[in-house]
Tab-separated table of C-alpha atoms and ligand atoms in Angstrom:
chain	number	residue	atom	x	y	z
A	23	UNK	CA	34.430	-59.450	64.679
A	24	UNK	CA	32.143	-58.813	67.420
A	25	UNK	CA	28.055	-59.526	66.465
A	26	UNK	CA	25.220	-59.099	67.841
A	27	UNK	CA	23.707	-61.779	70.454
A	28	UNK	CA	20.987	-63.727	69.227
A	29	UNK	CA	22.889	-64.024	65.665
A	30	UNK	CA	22.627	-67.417	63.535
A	31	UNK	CA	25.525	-69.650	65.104
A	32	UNK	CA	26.882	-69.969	61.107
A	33	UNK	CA	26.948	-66.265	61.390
A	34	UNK	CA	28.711	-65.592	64.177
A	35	UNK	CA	31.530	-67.667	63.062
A	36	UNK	CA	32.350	-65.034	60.325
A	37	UNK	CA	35.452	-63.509	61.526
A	38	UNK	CA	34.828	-60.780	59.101
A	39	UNK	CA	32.458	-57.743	57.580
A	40	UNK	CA	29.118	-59.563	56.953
A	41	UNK	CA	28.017	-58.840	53.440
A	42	UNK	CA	23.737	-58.136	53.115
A	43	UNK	CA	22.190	-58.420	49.797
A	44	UNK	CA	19.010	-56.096	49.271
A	45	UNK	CA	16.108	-57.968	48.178
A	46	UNK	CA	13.335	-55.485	47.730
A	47	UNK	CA	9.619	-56.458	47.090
A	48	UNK	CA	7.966	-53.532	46.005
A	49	UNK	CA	6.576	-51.810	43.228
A	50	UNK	CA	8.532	-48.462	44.072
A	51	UNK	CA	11.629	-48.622	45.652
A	52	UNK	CA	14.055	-46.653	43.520
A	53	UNK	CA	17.290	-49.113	42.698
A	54	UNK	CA	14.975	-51.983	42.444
A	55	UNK	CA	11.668	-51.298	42.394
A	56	UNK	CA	9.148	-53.463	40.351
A	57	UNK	CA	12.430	-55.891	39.665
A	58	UNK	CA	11.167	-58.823	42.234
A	59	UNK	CA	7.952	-58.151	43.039
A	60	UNK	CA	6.732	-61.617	42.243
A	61	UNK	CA	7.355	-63.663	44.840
A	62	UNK	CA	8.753	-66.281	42.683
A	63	UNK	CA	11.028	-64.167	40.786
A	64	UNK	CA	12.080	-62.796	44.011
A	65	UNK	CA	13.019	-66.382	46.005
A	66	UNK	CA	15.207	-66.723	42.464
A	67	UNK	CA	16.751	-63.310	43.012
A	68	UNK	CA	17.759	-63.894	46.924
A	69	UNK	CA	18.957	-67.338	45.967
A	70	UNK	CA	21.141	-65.362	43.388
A	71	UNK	CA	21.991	-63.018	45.794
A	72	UNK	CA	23.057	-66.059	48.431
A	73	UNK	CA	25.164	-67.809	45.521
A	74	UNK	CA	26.886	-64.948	44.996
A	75	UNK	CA	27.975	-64.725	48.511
A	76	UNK	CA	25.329	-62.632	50.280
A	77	UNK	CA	25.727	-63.795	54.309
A	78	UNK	CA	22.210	-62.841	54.989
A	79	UNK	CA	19.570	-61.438	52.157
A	80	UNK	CA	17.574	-58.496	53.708
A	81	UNK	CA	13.601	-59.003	52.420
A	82	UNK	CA	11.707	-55.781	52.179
A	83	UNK	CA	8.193	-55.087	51.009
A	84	UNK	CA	7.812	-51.271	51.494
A	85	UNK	CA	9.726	-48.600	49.951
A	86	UNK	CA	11.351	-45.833	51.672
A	87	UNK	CA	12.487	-43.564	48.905
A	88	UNK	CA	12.124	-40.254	49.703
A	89	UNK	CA	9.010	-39.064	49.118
A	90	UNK	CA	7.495	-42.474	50.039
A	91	UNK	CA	3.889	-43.182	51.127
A	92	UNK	CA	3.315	-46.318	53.515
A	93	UNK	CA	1.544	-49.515	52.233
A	94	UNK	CA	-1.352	-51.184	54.260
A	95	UNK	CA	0.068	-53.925	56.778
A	96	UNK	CA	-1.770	-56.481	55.109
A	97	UNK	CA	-0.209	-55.853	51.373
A	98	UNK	CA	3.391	-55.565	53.616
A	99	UNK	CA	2.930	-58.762	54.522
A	100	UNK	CA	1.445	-60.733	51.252
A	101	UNK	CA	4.591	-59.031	49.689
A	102	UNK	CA	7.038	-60.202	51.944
A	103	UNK	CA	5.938	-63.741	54.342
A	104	UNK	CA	6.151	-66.206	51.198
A	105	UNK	CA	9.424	-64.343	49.916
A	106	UNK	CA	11.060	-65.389	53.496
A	107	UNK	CA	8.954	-68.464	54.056
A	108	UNK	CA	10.739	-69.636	50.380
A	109	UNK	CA	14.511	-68.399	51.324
A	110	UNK	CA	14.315	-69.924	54.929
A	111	UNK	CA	13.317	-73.253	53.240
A	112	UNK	CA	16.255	-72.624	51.436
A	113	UNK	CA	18.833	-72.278	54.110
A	114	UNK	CA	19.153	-69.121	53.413
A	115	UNK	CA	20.014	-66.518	56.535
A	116	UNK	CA	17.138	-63.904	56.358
A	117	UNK	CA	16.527	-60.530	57.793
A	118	UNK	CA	13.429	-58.338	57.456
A	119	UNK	CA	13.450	-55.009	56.199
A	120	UNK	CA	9.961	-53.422	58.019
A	121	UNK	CA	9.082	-50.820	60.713
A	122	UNK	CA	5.847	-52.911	61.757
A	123	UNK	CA	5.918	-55.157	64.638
A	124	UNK	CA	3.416	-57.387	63.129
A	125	UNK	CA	5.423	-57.804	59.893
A	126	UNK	CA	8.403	-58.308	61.999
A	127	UNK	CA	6.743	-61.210	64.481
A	128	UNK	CA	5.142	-62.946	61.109
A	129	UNK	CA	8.311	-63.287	59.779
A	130	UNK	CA	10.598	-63.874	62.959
A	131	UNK	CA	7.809	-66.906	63.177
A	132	UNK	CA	8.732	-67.907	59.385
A	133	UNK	CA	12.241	-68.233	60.442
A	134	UNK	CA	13.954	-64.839	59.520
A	135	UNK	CA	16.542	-64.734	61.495
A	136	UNK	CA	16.887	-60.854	62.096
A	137	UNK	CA	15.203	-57.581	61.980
A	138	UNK	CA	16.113	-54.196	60.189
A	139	UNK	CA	14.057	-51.425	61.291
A	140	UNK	CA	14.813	-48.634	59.741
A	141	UNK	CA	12.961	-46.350	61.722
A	142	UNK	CA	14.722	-47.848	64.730
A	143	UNK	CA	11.623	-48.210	66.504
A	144	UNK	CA	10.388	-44.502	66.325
A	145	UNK	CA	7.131	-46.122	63.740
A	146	UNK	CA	5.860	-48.497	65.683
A	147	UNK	CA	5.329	-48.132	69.059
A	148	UNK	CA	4.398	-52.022	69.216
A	149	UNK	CA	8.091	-52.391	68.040
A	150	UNK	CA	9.527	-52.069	71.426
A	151	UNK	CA	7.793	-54.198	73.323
A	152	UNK	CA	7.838	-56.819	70.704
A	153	UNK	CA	11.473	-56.740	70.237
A	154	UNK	CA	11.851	-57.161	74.243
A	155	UNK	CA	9.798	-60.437	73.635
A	156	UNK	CA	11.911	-61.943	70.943
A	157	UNK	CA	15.482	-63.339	70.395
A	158	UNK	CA	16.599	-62.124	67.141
A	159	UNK	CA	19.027	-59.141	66.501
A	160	UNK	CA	17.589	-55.736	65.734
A	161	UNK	CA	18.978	-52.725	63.628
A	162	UNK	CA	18.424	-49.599	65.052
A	163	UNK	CA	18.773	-47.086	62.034
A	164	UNK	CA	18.524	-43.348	62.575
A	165	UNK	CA	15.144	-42.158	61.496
A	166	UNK	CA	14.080	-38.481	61.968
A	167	UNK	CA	10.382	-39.306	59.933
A	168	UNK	CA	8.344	-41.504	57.844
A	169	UNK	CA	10.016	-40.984	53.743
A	170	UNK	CA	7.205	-38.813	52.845
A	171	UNK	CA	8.533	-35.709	54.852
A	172	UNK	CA	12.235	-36.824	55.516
A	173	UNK	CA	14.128	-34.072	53.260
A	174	UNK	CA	12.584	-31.488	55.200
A	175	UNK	CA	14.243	-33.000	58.413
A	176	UNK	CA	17.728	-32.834	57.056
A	177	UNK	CA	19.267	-30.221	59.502
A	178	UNK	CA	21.736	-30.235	61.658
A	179	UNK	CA	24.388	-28.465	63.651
A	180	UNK	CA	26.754	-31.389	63.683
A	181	UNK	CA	25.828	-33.939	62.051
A	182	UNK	CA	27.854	-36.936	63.877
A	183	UNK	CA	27.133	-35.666	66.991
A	184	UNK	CA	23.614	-35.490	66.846
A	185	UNK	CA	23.108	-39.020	65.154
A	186	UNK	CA	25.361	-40.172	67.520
A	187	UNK	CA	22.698	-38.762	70.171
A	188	UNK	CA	19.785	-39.569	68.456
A	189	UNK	CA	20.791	-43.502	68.212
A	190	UNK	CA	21.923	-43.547	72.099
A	191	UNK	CA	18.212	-42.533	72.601
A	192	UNK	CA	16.496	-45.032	70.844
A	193	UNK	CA	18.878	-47.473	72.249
A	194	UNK	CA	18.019	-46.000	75.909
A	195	UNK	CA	14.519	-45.762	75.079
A	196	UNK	CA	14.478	-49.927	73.710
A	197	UNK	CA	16.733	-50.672	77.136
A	198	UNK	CA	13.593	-49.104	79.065
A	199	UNK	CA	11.279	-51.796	77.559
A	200	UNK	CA	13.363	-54.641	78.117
A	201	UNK	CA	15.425	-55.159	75.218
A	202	UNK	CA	19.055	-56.535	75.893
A	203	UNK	CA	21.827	-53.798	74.161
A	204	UNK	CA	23.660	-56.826	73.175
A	205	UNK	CA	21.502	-57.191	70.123
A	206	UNK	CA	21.254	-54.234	68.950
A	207	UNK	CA	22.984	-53.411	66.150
A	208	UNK	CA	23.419	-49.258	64.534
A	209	UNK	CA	22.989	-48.147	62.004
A	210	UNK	CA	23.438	-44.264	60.885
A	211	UNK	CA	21.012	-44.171	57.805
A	212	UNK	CA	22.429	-42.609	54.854
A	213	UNK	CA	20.096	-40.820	52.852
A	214	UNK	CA	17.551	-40.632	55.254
A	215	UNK	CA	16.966	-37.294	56.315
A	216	UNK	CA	20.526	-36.571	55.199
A	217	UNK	CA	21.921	-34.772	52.194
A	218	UNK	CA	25.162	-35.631	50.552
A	219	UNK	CA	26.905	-33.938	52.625
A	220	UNK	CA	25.744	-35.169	55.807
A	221	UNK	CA	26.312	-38.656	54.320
A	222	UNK	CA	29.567	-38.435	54.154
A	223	UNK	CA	30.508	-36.724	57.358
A	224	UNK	CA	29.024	-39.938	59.034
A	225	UNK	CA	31.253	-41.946	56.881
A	226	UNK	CA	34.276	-39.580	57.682
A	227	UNK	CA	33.321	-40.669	61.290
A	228	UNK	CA	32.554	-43.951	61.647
A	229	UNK	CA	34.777	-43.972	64.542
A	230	UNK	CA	32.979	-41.911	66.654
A	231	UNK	CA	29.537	-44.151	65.519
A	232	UNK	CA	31.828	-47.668	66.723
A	233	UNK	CA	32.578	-45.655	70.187
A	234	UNK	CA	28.781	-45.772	70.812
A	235	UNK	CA	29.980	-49.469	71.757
A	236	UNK	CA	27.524	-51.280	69.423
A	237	UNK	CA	27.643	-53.538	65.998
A	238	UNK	CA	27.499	-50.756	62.874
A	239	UNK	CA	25.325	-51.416	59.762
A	240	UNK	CA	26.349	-49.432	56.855
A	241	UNK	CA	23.814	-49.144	53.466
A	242	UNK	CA	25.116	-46.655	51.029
A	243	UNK	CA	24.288	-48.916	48.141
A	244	UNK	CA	23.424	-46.840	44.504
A	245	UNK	CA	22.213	-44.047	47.092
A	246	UNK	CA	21.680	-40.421	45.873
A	247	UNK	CA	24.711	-39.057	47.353
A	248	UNK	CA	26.946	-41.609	45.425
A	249	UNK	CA	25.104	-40.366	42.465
A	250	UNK	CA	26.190	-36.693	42.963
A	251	UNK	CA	29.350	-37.200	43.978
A	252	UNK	CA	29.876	-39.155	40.149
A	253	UNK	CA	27.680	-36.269	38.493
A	254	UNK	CA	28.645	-34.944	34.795
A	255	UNK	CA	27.573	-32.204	32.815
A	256	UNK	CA	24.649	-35.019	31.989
A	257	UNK	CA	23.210	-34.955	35.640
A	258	UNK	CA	23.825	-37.499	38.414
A	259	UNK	CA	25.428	-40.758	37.569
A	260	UNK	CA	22.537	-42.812	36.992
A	261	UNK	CA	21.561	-45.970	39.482
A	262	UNK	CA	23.177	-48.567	37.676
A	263	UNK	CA	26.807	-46.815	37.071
A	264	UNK	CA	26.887	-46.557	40.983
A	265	UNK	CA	28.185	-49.902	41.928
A	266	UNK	CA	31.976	-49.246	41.914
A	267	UNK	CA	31.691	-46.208	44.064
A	268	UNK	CA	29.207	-48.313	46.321
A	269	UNK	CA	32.152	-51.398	46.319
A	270	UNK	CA	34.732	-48.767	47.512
A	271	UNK	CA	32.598	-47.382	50.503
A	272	UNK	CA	32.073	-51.431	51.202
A	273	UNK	CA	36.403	-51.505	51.396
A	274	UNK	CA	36.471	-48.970	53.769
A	275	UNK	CA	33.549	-49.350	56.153
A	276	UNK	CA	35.480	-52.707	56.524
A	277	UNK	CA	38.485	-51.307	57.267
A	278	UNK	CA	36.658	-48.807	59.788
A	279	UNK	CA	35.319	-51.786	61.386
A	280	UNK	CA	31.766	-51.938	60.154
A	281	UNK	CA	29.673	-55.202	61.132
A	282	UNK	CA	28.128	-55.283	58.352
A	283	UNK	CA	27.499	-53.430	54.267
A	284	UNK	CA	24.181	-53.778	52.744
A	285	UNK	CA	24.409	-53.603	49.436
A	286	UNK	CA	22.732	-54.488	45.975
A	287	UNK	CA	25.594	-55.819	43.616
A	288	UNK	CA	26.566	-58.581	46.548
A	289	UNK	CA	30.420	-60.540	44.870
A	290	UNK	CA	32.526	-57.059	44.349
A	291	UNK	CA	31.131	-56.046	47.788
A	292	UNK	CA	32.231	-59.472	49.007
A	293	UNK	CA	36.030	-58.829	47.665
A	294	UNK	CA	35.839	-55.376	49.035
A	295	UNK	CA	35.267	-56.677	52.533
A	296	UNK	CA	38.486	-58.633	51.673
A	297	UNK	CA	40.581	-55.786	50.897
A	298	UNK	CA	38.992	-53.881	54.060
A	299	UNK	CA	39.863	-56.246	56.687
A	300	UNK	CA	43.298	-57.360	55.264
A	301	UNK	CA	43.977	-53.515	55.413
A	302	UNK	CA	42.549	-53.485	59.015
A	303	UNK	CA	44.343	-56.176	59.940
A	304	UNK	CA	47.685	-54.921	58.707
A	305	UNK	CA	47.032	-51.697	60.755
A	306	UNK	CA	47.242	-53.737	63.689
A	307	UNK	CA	43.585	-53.838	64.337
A	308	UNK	CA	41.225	-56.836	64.753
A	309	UNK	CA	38.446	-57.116	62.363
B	414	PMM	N1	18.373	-48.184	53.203
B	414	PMM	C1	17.247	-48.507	52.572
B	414	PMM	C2	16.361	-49.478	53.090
B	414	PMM	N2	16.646	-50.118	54.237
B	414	PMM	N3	18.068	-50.448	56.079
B	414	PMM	C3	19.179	-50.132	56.764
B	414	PMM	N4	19.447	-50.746	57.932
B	414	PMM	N5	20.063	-49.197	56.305
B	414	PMM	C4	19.864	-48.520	55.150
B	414	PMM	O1	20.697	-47.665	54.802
B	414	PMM	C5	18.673	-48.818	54.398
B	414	PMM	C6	17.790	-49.805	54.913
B	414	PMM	C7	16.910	-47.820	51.293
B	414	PMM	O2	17.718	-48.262	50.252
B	414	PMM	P1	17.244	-49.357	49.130
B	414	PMM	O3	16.021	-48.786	48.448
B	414	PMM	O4	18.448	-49.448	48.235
B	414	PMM	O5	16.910	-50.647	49.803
């Protein structure tokens, strides 16, 4: 498995899909929103989420549903800095889910060990230069617009071509400031600014995402799209009944090569990986 520079040495030694457990400290996030939003209840929940074999637990205190308004910097961080603080005294491996720089220093300080940014930079134009100035990996996911307004920026001509083009930029535009490309890790963002069936053309691709030459991140955890595609004459499948369909796109971004799955239901995503790289490696490939 090739990772990212600047990755935990523990890490690293993974010769395998890295599992991420979702660990969300908000009111309003819409899997598990309200859930953990004490930060007591949520050190127990990413200690869960470690025992059951989560290699890194991804901390986030601001929702991006769609639809989504943005929380003062100051309640970002009260969420989120004694939810890592507690985890890293734990041992455990932490990342941190924010598009601020600030939130991201705080808790790079606190000892979280990498950052997801799901708007890849394109937020925060302190993000950039910060990054350039630390160590730590960094997820570039594609980002089109802050949640409030992201459904209406859902069009495209080809889908996989212009994420493709739209994460080379950001990656072009970090290399500008300074960052080095070896920690960057990708990250195609389903549901964001993507209908279903945009979703799964970037899954249905994830080759030509992996020829972009850089680590791939994929979170399709109880998203909408997994929801439709289990609808009934009841509606969408609802959040919980996703999991299964969630494990099997965990099996096969492993056997595409993915770096890493973020999911919410960490052990079955764990034996998925299993299945994914045994069926990689059987194909000849390395994993
Ligand atoms: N999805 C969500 C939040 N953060 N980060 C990355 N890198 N990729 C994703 O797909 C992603 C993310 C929203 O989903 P959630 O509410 O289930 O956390």
């Amino acid at each position: 498995m090739r990772h990212p520079e600047g990755l935990p040495a523990p890490l690293r030694a993974l010769d395998r899909t890295l599992v991420m457990g979702i660990l969300n400290v908000t009111p309003d996030s819409f899997s598990d929103g309200g859930l953990w939003s004490d930060a007591d209840r949520a050190i127990a929940r990413g200690l869960g989420l470690r025992q059951e074999g989560a290699d890194v637990v991804d901390v986030g205190g601001e929702s991006t549903r769609p639809g989504a308004d943005r929380v003062p910097v100051s309640e970002e961080l009260d969420r989120v800095l004694p939810v890592v603080t507690g985890l890293v005294a734990a041992h455990v491996p932490v990342s941190i889910d924010t598009m601020r720089a600030e939130v991201a220093a705080a808790c790079v300080d606190a000892g979280a060990c990498l950052v997801n940014d799901v708007s890849g930079g394109g937020a925060d134009p302190e993000m950039g230069p910060w990054v350039a100035s630390s160590t730590v990996p960094y997820v570039v996911m594609h980002w089109r617009g802050p949640s409030r307004v992201m459904s209406q920026l859902a069009t495209y001509d080809d889908v996989v071509g212009e994420v493709s083009a739209e994460l080379r930029a950001r990656v072009d535009a970090l290399a500008s400031l300074g960052v080095d490309p070896g920690r960057l890790i990708l990250d195609p963002g389903l549901g964001f600014a993507k209908e279903s069936d945009h979703n799964w053309q970037l899954l249905g691709r994830l080759d030509a995402l992996q020829d972009l030459g850089f680590p791939l991140l994929i979170g399709a955890s109880r998203k909408r799209f997994l929801g439709d595609l289990l609808a009934d004459d009841s509606g969408p499948r609802p959040l919980d009944a996703r999991d299964a369909a969630g494990d099997a796109v965990s099996a096969l971004a492993a056997a595409a090569g993915a770096w890493a799955v973020r999911v919410h239901e960490v052990a079955a995503s764990r034996d998925a990986v299993a299945v994914g790289r045994a069926w990689r490696a059987a194909s000849g490939e390395s994993a």
